[in-house]
């Protein structure tokens, strides 16, 4: 017994004097750095990563024991964050089998990461499996591959309207809305999602008394509220009632000065989802990117053949909603410029994944291109896709910019997107928490 105790003591003492494990370090040298804060890119800059976080940025940083990556000629920007997506709603072009499976969700999160997107917010279309299985929490904590999945839980729609999703709540009274909100709050959602729209006159709108009760009750749980909307009048009413996030563009008419002032004063965040509105009409012709491998790699099986078929294109051209959709897109483009110019936070979101034509991954890059087409600068578009989206999701203390102490989520690019926003598609490598997780969607 005495010898056993001596041996145990020796083992403990030996362990105590062992050096602590060295944190993994990576030094990316001599890159052009776009840090996400909107300033002028920094040339010939090094980025030191230690234990998954940004340890330092600057010129001629000492390598020490770090693995050195020569970034000469490359540009580095923060990984993209998409604050309005849907997961597990697609499986091919027609969803003949149930798409909301763990395997499909993880596959789609991997696709987002391949496109340089490391955090996504699913807006109200999730199902109980995500929470009961621990998938959401494991993903948020970085324990699963692919983009981290944040969730709005189960969304709220009109009593006899809204999207046909299995777990969306359809409260008929204020009391019912309050009780349902308390139930959803137990899931600890990032936001509460509402659909306040008539979908082109095809469904009733949510009663204003109901959505005001939802906003009030959500705020009592310290949860912000985001709303799907279309009309300027609804946006005015929702903002007056305390809405935190406008989750789609105002598309029926141009925004006025009064609402701009109110949104600015109340800190309302605007997610324009411009790509959604372009997808609503663009396949009636062949857009310039239709045969781009970067686009095609993002599609579900069978979708490319569907959207390039003459029958599909003719169907869109002859649709009674074609002109309405075109006007909606043009109005959305005007409004996002006005809103950004007013100093209101614009955050990237795309509604990707809700339908097969709203492709996951490519949509986020297209969204940045459309922001530039609307009159914003490439650096503004990148800030919207990184820092501002992190603010919308309240994860900006950890993600969204490349600066000391932040998680090392970043994209290494072969060309500078400050010169041409489409250069965000020239992905050389994607890093998540300091580890390379992809070389882009076109590499195996």
PDB file of C-alpha atoms in Angstrom, residues 200 314-326:
ATOM      1  CA  UNK A 200     -49.982  39.205 -52.753  1.00  0.00           C
ATOM      2  CA  UNK A 314     -42.381  30.930 -70.110  1.00  0.00           C
ATOM      3  CA  UNK A 315     -44.380  30.192 -66.971  1.00  0.00           C
ATOM      4  CA  UNK A 316     -42.615  33.016 -65.141  1.00  0.00           C
ATOM      5  CA  UNK A 317     -42.946  35.451 -68.045  1.00  0.00           C
ATOM      6  CA  UNK A 318     -46.681  34.806 -68.292  1.00  0.00           C
ATOM      7  CA  UNK A 319     -47.331  34.800 -64.562  1.00  0.00           C
ATOM      8  CA  UNK A 320     -49.863  37.439 -63.415  1.00  0.00           C
ATOM      9  CA  UNK A 321     -47.405  38.333 -60.634  1.00  0.00           C
ATOM     10  CA  UNK A 322     -44.427  38.917 -62.973  1.00  0.00           C
ATOM     11  CA  UNK A 323     -44.796  42.710 -63.180  1.00  0.00           C
ATOM     12  CA  UNK A 324     -45.556  42.942 -59.465  1.00  0.00           C
ATOM     13  CA  UNK A 325     -42.382  40.990 -58.671  1.00  0.00           C
ATOM     14  CA  UNK A 326     -40.298  43.145 -60.984  1.00  0.00           C
TER      15      UNK A 326
END
